Amino acid sequence: MRSPEAAEQARRFVEICNACRYCEGYCAVFPAIELRRQFTSGDLAYLANLCHDCRGCYYSCQYAPPHEFALNLPKAFADLRLETYERYAWPRPLAALFRRNGLMASVLALLCTAIFVWLAKTPSPVTAGSESAGAFYAVISEGVMIAITGAAFLFAILAMAIGLLNFWRDTNSPPALDAPSLSAAFTDIFTLRNLGGGGNGCNNRNETYSQARRYFHHALFYGYLFCFASTCTAAIYEHIFGWISPYPLFSLPVLLGTIGGAAMLVGIAGLVLIKVTADPAPASRVLLHIDYCFLVLLFVAAATGLLLLALRGTAAMGALLAVHLGVIVSLFLTLPYCKFVHGIYRAAALLRYAAERPRRLQNTAAATQQVGA
Ligand code: SF4
Ligand code: SF4
């Protein structure tokens, strides 16, 4: 699982970059490299997750192939990212699932759907179809629905929290952060600022810049948050106000879910298109497979949710509910072992980067003094 070659190659490349420094202004990675003379495996894990795979450094590097150094930083970091996902995974034996994402997600989705079909109260869930309050619970009881989805969600949160703790410890990140560091990091996280490159965007296909990747990431990221907000609002409606689902089309949970689901579909379609048409040279093939699996699973989750909304008044409601719940539970169980963890480790890397700001300022001041002297 652990590949010393990936770390060794990344170490060799960042040492060359530290001497060259041509890409200094490209992204957060290069200022972080410049703070170091030696690179521990934790430092490399931090740098690999700080990289946003914009590929700008690949197309502007004078040492990229066919140069004998064959410097390919985006690919080296992508290979190393996969290694870090596996290294920090919990429980550890399940780390092997990262390389079997497609199989894991398909088997889980089929199994969870079969379980929900089996648990359906009606003899044939296909016959259920009603938009009246409590219609969903007439197919699958509320207790069963909450117990299964809740258990899968809590497991995912626990596994990812332990993974985050492992990352934080291994990268020697500070135990606490001050308010300015937190504010800077959260601005970067929520605006996806780094995906904008230095203002020009990413190099998806070649040397030309594009903001498309950032916009599609925004659609997926905020679409997912809208769907999460929809679920939370529905829980408040039900458990605080006693308003039982399904809700009308213009209610808050349905509006949030519809906007979120549609934004996710647009974001996923755009990101898949970018990946399919991208230059394969700076890409990691294994990580690309993991990217596709995660995007497909998210697409199916969003699409089945929208389909359930559109057809909830028909006889297909029961079957669609079982399929959607099966996909959602399999998504929760897959989250700690798929590309989703990239968002967590990247956010943690940005937090650490923000915490290093005083050291970067000191370095700049020292360099300015040297030039002046
Ligand atoms: S990627 Fe190439 S050009 Fe950029 S800093 Fe590294 S060695 Fe220099
Ligand atoms: S690919 Fe982009 S984000 Fe990654 S190191 Fe190169 S310039 Fe930085």
Coordinates of C-alpha atoms and ligand atoms in Angstrom, one line a residue:
M1 CA 0.0 0.0 0.0
R2 CA 2.6 2.5 1.0
S3 CA 4.9 3.5 -1.8
P4 CA 8.3 4.8 -0.9
E5 CA 8.8 5.6 -4.6
A6 CA 6.0 8.1 -4.6
A7 CA 7.5 10.0 -1.6
E8 CA 11.0 9.7 -3.0
Q9 CA 10.1 11.1 -6.3
A10 CA 8.1 14.0 -4.8
R11 CA 11.0 14.7 -2.5
R12 CA 13.5 14.9 -5.4
F13 CA 11.1 17.2 -7.3
V14 CA 10.5 19.6 -4.5
E15 CA 14.3 19.8 -3.8
I16 CA 14.8 20.9 -7.4
C17 CA 11.9 23.4 -7.1
N18 CA 13.4 24.8 -3.9
A19 CA 16.6 25.6 -5.9
C20 CA 14.7 26.9 -9.0
R21 CA 11.8 28.9 -7.4
Y22 CA 10.5 29.9 -10.8
C23 CA 6.9 29.0 -9.9
E24 CA 6.9 30.9 -6.6
G25 CA 3.8 32.9 -7.3
Y26 CA 1.7 30.0 -8.8
C27 CA 0.1 28.5 -5.7
A28 CA 0.5 27.9 -2.0
V29 CA 2.7 24.9 -2.5
F30 CA 5.9 26.9 -3.5
P31 CA 5.9 29.3 -0.6
A32 CA 5.4 26.3 1.7
I33 CA 8.4 24.5 0.0
E34 CA 10.6 27.6 0.5
L35 CA 10.2 27.4 4.3
R36 CA 12.0 24.1 4.3
R37 CA 15.4 22.7 3.6
Q38 CA 14.5 19.1 4.3
F39 CA 11.2 17.3 3.7
T40 CA 9.9 14.7 6.1
S41 CA 7.2 12.3 4.9
G42 CA 4.7 14.5 6.9
D43 CA 5.9 17.6 5.0
L44 CA 5.4 15.8 1.7
A45 CA 1.9 14.7 2.7
Y46 CA 1.1 18.3 3.6
L47 CA 2.5 19.6 0.2
A48 CA 0.7 16.9 -1.8
N49 CA -2.6 17.9 -0.3
L50 CA -1.9 21.6 -0.6
C51 CA -1.5 21.1 -4.4
H52 CA -4.8 21.8 -6.3
D53 CA -3.7 20.0 -9.4
C54 CA -4.0 23.2 -11.5
R55 CA -1.0 21.9 -13.6
G56 CA 0.4 25.4 -14.1
C57 CA 3.8 24.3 -12.9
Y58 CA 3.9 21.4 -15.3
Y59 CA 3.4 23.5 -18.4
S60 CA 5.9 26.2 -17.4
C61 CA 8.6 23.9 -16.1
Q62 CA 11.9 23.8 -18.0
Y63 CA 12.7 20.5 -16.3
A64 CA 9.5 18.7 -17.4
P65 CA 9.8 15.8 -19.8
P66 CA 11.5 15.4 -22.2
H67 CA 14.2 17.0 -19.9
E68 CA 16.2 14.3 -18.2
F69 CA 14.9 15.5 -14.7
A70 CA 11.4 14.5 -16.0
L71 CA 9.9 16.8 -13.4
N72 CA 6.2 16.3 -13.2
L73 CA 5.0 17.8 -9.9
P74 CA 1.2 17.5 -10.4
K75 CA 1.5 13.7 -11.1
A76 CA 4.0 13.1 -8.3
F77 CA 1.7 14.9 -5.8
A78 CA -1.4 13.1 -7.1
D79 CA 0.4 9.7 -6.6
L80 CA 1.4 10.8 -3.2
R81 CA -2.1 12.0 -2.3
L82 CA -3.4 8.5 -2.9
E83 CA -0.7 7.2 -0.6
T84 CA -1.7 9.7 2.1
Y85 CA -5.4 8.8 1.8
E86 CA -4.5 5.2 2.5
R87 CA -2.0 6.0 5.2
Y88 CA -4.5 8.0 7.3
A89 CA -7.6 5.8 6.7
W90 CA -9.4 4.3 9.6
P91 CA -9.9 1.4 10.3
R92 CA -6.6 0.7 8.7
P93 CA -7.5 -2.6 6.9
L94 CA -10.2 -0.8 5.0
A95 CA -7.6 1.5 3.3
A96 CA -7.3 -1.1 0.6
L97 CA -10.8 -0.1 -0.6
F98 CA -9.3 3.1 -2.1
R99 CA -8.0 1.1 -5.0
R100 CA -11.3 -0.8 -5.3
N101 CA -13.7 2.2 -5.3
G102 CA -15.8 1.1 -8.3
L103 CA -16.3 -2.4 -6.9
M104 CA -17.0 -1.2 -3.3
A105 CA -19.5 1.5 -4.4
S106 CA -21.4 -0.8 -6.8
V107 CA -21.6 -3.7 -4.3
L108 CA -22.6 -1.4 -1.4
A109 CA -25.3 0.4 -3.5
L110 CA -26.8 -2.9 -4.7
L111 CA -26.7 -4.5 -1.2
C112 CA -28.1 -1.4 0.6
T113 CA -30.9 -1.0 -2.0
A114 CA -31.7 -4.7 -1.6
I115 CA -31.9 -4.3 2.2
F116 CA -34.3 -1.3 1.9
V117 CA -36.5 -3.2 -0.6
W118 CA -36.6 -6.1 1.8
L119 CA -37.4 -3.8 4.7
A120 CA -40.2 -2.1 2.8
K121 CA -43.6 -2.4 4.6
T122 CA -45.6 -2.8 1.4
P123 CA -45.5 -6.2 -0.2
S124 CA -44.2 -4.5 -3.4
P125 CA -42.7 -1.1 -3.0
V126 CA -43.4 -0.5 -6.6
T127 CA -47.1 -0.2 -5.8
A128 CA -46.7 2.7 -3.4
G129 CA -47.4 6.2 -4.6
S130 CA -48.7 9.1 -2.6
E131 CA -47.7 12.6 -1.8
S132 CA -49.6 12.8 1.4
A133 CA -47.8 13.4 4.7
G134 CA -46.1 10.2 5.9
A135 CA -46.2 8.6 2.5
F136 CA -42.4 7.7 2.7
Y137 CA -42.9 6.1 6.1
A138 CA -45.7 4.0 4.7
V139 CA -43.1 2.4 2.5
I140 CA -40.2 2.2 5.0
S141 CA -40.7 2.9 8.6
E142 CA -39.2 6.1 10.1
G143 CA -37.3 4.2 12.8
V144 CA -35.6 1.8 10.2
M145 CA -34.8 4.7 7.9
I146 CA -33.2 6.8 10.6
A147 CA -31.4 3.9 12.2
I148 CA -29.7 2.7 9.0
T149 CA -28.9 6.1 7.5
G150 CA -27.9 7.5 10.9
A151 CA -25.6 4.6 11.7
A152 CA -23.9 4.9 8.2
F153 CA -23.5 8.7 8.6
L154 CA -22.0 8.4 12.1
F155 CA -19.6 5.8 11.0
A156 CA -18.5 8.0 8.1
I157 CA -18.0 11.0 10.4
L158 CA -16.0 8.9 12.9
A159 CA -13.8 7.4 10.3
M160 CA -13.1 10.7 8.6
A161 CA -12.5 12.5 11.9
I162 CA -9.8 9.9 12.9
G163 CA -8.3 10.2 9.4
L164 CA -8.1 14.0 9.9
L165 CA -6.5 13.5 13.3
N166 CA -3.9 11.2 11.7
F167 CA -3.2 13.7 9.0
W168 CA -2.9 16.6 11.5
R169 CA -0.5 14.7 13.7
D170 CA 1.7 13.3 10.9
T171 CA 2.1 16.7 9.3
N172 CA 3.1 18.3 12.6
S173 CA 0.3 20.8 12.3
P174 CA -0.1 23.2 15.2
P175 CA -2.5 22.1 18.0
A176 CA -4.4 25.4 17.8
L177 CA -4.8 28.2 15.3
D178 CA -5.3 31.9 15.9
A179 CA -8.3 33.9 14.5
P180 CA -6.5 35.5 11.5
S181 CA -5.1 32.1 10.4
L182 CA -8.6 30.5 10.7
S183 CA -10.2 33.4 8.8
A184 CA -7.6 33.2 6.0
A185 CA -7.9 29.4 5.7
F186 CA -11.7 29.4 5.7
T187 CA -11.8 32.1 3.0
D188 CA -9.5 29.9 0.8
I189 CA -11.6 26.8 1.6
F190 CA -15.0 28.3 0.8
T191 CA -14.0 30.4 -2.2
L192 CA -11.8 27.7 -3.7
R193 CA -9.5 30.6 -4.3
N194 CA -6.5 28.4 -5.3
L195 CA -8.4 26.8 -8.1
G196 CA -8.4 30.2 -9.7
G197 CA -4.6 29.9 -10.1
G198 CA -3.0 33.3 -9.9
G199 CA -6.3 34.7 -11.4
N200 CA -6.1 32.9 -14.7
G201 CA -7.5 29.5 -13.7
C202 CA -6.2 26.0 -14.3
N203 CA -4.4 24.4 -17.2
N204 CA -6.8 21.6 -17.9
R205 CA -5.8 20.6 -21.4
N206 CA -2.6 22.4 -22.2
E207 CA -0.9 25.8 -21.6
T208 CA -4.1 27.7 -22.0
Y209 CA -5.9 28.8 -18.8
S210 CA -9.5 28.3 -17.9
Q211 CA -11.7 29.0 -14.9
A212 CA -14.1 26.2 -15.8
R213 CA -12.7 23.7 -13.2
R214 CA -13.2 26.2 -10.4
Y215 CA -16.8 27.0 -11.4
F216 CA -17.7 23.3 -11.7
H217 CA -16.1 22.6 -8.3
H218 CA -18.2 25.5 -6.9
A219 CA -21.3 24.0 -8.4
L220 CA -20.5 20.5 -6.9
F221 CA -19.4 21.9 -3.5
Y222 CA -22.2 24.3 -2.9
G223 CA -24.7 21.8 -4.5
Y224 CA -23.7 19.2 -1.9
L225 CA -24.0 21.8 0.9
F226 CA -27.5 22.8 -0.3
C227 CA -28.5 19.1 -0.2
F228 CA -27.1 18.7 3.3
A229 CA -29.0 21.9 4.3
S230 CA -32.2 20.4 2.8
T231 CA -31.8 17.2 4.9
C232 CA -31.1 19.3 8.1
T233 CA -34.2 21.6 7.4
A234 CA -36.4 18.5 6.8
A235 CA -35.2 17.1 10.2
I236 CA -36.1 20.4 11.9
Y237 CA -39.5 20.5 10.2
E238 CA -40.2 16.9 11.3
H239 CA -38.7 16.8 14.8
I240 CA -39.3 20.3 16.0
F241 CA -42.5 21.4 14.1
G242 CA -44.0 18.0 13.6
W243 CA -44.4 18.6 9.9
I244 CA -44.1 15.2 8.2
S245 CA -42.6 14.7 4.8
P246 CA -43.1 14.7 1.8
Y247 CA -43.1 18.5 1.6
P248 CA -44.7 20.7 -1.0
L249 CA -42.6 21.7 -4.1
F250 CA -42.1 25.3 -2.8
S251 CA -41.1 24.3 0.8
L252 CA -37.6 25.0 2.0
P253 CA -36.3 21.4 2.1
V254 CA -37.5 20.7 -1.4
L255 CA -36.2 24.0 -2.9
L256 CA -32.8 23.5 -1.2
G257 CA -32.7 19.8 -2.4
T258 CA -33.7 20.6 -5.9
I259 CA -31.2 23.5 -6.4
G260 CA -28.5 21.5 -4.7
G261 CA -29.2 18.3 -6.7
A262 CA -29.3 20.2 -10.0
A263 CA -26.0 22.1 -9.2
M264 CA -24.3 18.8 -8.3
L265 CA -25.3 17.3 -11.6
V266 CA -24.0 20.3 -13.5
G267 CA -20.8 20.3 -11.5
I268 CA -20.2 16.6 -11.9
A269 CA -20.9 16.6 -15.7
G270 CA -18.5 19.6 -16.1
L271 CA -15.7 17.9 -14.1
V272 CA -16.1 14.6 -15.9
L273 CA -15.8 16.5 -19.2
I274 CA -12.7 18.3 -18.1
K275 CA -11.1 15.0 -17.0
V276 CA -12.0 13.2 -20.2
T277 CA -10.5 15.9 -22.4
A278 CA -7.5 16.7 -20.1
D279 CA -3.9 16.1 -21.0
P280 CA -3.1 12.6 -19.4
A281 CA 0.6 13.4 -18.9
P282 CA 0.3 15.3 -15.6
A283 CA -2.4 12.9 -14.2
S284 CA -2.2 9.9 -11.9
R285 CA -4.1 7.0 -13.5
V286 CA -5.1 5.3 -10.2
L287 CA -6.3 8.6 -8.7
L288 CA -8.2 9.3 -11.9
H289 CA -10.1 6.1 -11.5
I290 CA -11.0 7.1 -7.9
D291 CA -12.1 10.5 -9.1
Y292 CA -14.5 8.9 -11.6
C293 CA -15.9 6.5 -9.1
F294 CA -16.7 9.2 -6.6
L295 CA -18.2 11.5 -9.3
V296 CA -20.4 8.7 -10.6
L297 CA -21.6 7.8 -7.1
L298 CA -22.5 11.4 -6.4
F299 CA -24.2 11.7 -9.7
V300 CA -26.4 8.7 -9.0
A301 CA -27.2 10.0 -5.5
A302 CA -28.3 13.4 -6.9
A303 CA -30.1 11.9 -9.9
T304 CA -32.1 9.4 -7.8
G305 CA -33.0 12.2 -5.3
L306 CA -34.4 14.4 -8.1
L307 CA -36.1 11.4 -9.8
L308 CA -37.8 10.6 -6.5
L309 CA -39.0 14.2 -6.2
A310 CA -40.3 14.2 -9.7
L311 CA -42.1 10.8 -9.5
R312 CA -43.1 10.7 -5.8
G313 CA -46.8 10.9 -6.7
T314 CA -46.6 7.9 -9.0
A315 CA -46.5 4.1 -8.4
A316 CA -42.7 4.2 -8.8
M317 CA -42.3 6.1 -5.5
G318 CA -41.7 3.1 -3.3
A319 CA -39.0 1.6 -5.6
L320 CA -37.3 4.9 -6.1
L321 CA -37.3 5.6 -2.3
A322 CA -35.6 2.2 -1.7
V323 CA -33.0 2.9 -4.5
H324 CA -32.3 6.4 -3.3
L325 CA -31.9 5.4 0.3
G326 CA -29.6 2.5 -0.8
V327 CA -27.4 4.8 -2.8
I328 CA -27.3 7.4 0.1
V329 CA -26.3 4.8 2.6
S330 CA -23.6 3.3 0.3
L331 CA -22.4 6.9 -0.3
F332 CA -22.0 7.5 3.4
L333 CA -20.1 4.1 3.9
T334 CA -17.9 4.9 0.9
L335 CA -17.0 8.5 1.9
P336 CA -14.0 7.7 4.2
Y337 CA -12.5 5.5 1.4
C338 CA -13.0 7.6 -1.7
K339 CA -12.1 10.9 -3.2
F340 CA -14.2 12.8 -0.6
V341 CA -11.3 12.7 1.9
H342 CA -9.5 14.9 -0.5
G343 CA -11.7 17.8 0.6
I344 CA -10.9 17.1 4.2
Y345 CA -7.1 16.8 3.9
R346 CA -7.0 19.8 1.5
A347 CA -8.9 21.9 4.0
A348 CA -6.5 20.8 6.8
A349 CA -3.5 21.6 4.6
L350 CA -4.9 25.1 3.9
L351 CA -5.3 25.5 7.7
R352 CA -1.7 24.6 8.3
Y353 CA -0.6 26.9 5.4
A354 CA -2.5 29.8 7.1
A355 CA -0.7 29.0 10.4
E356 CA 2.7 29.3 8.6
R357 CA 2.0 32.8 7.5
P358 CA 4.2 34.5 10.2
R359 CA 7.1 32.3 9.1
R360 CA 6.6 33.3 5.5
L361 CA 6.5 37.0 6.4
Q362 CA 9.7 36.6 8.4
N363 CA 11.4 34.9 5.4
T364 CA 10.3 37.7 3.1
A365 CA 11.5 40.4 5.5
A366 CA 14.9 38.6 5.8
A367 CA 15.2 38.3 2.0
T368 CA 14.3 42.0 1.6
Q369 CA 17.0 43.0 4.1
Q370 CA 19.6 40.9 2.3
V371 CA 18.8 42.6 -1.0
G372 CA 19.0 46.0 0.7
A373 CA 22.4 45.2 2.4
Ligands
SF4_1 S1 8.1 23.2 -11.3 FE1 9.9 23.5 -12.6 S2 9.9 25.6 -13.1 FE2 8.5 25.4 -11.4 S3 9.8 25.8 -9.6 FE3 9.8 23.5 -9.9 S4 11.6 23.2 -11.1 FE4 11.2 25.4 -11.3
SF4_2 S1 -0.2 21.7 -10.0 FE1 -0.8 23.8 -9.5 S2 -1.3 23.7 -7.4 FE2 -0.1 21.9 -7.8 S3 2.0 22.4 -7.3 FE3 1.7 22.9 -9.5 S4 1.1 25.0 -9.6 FE4 0.8 24.3 -7.5

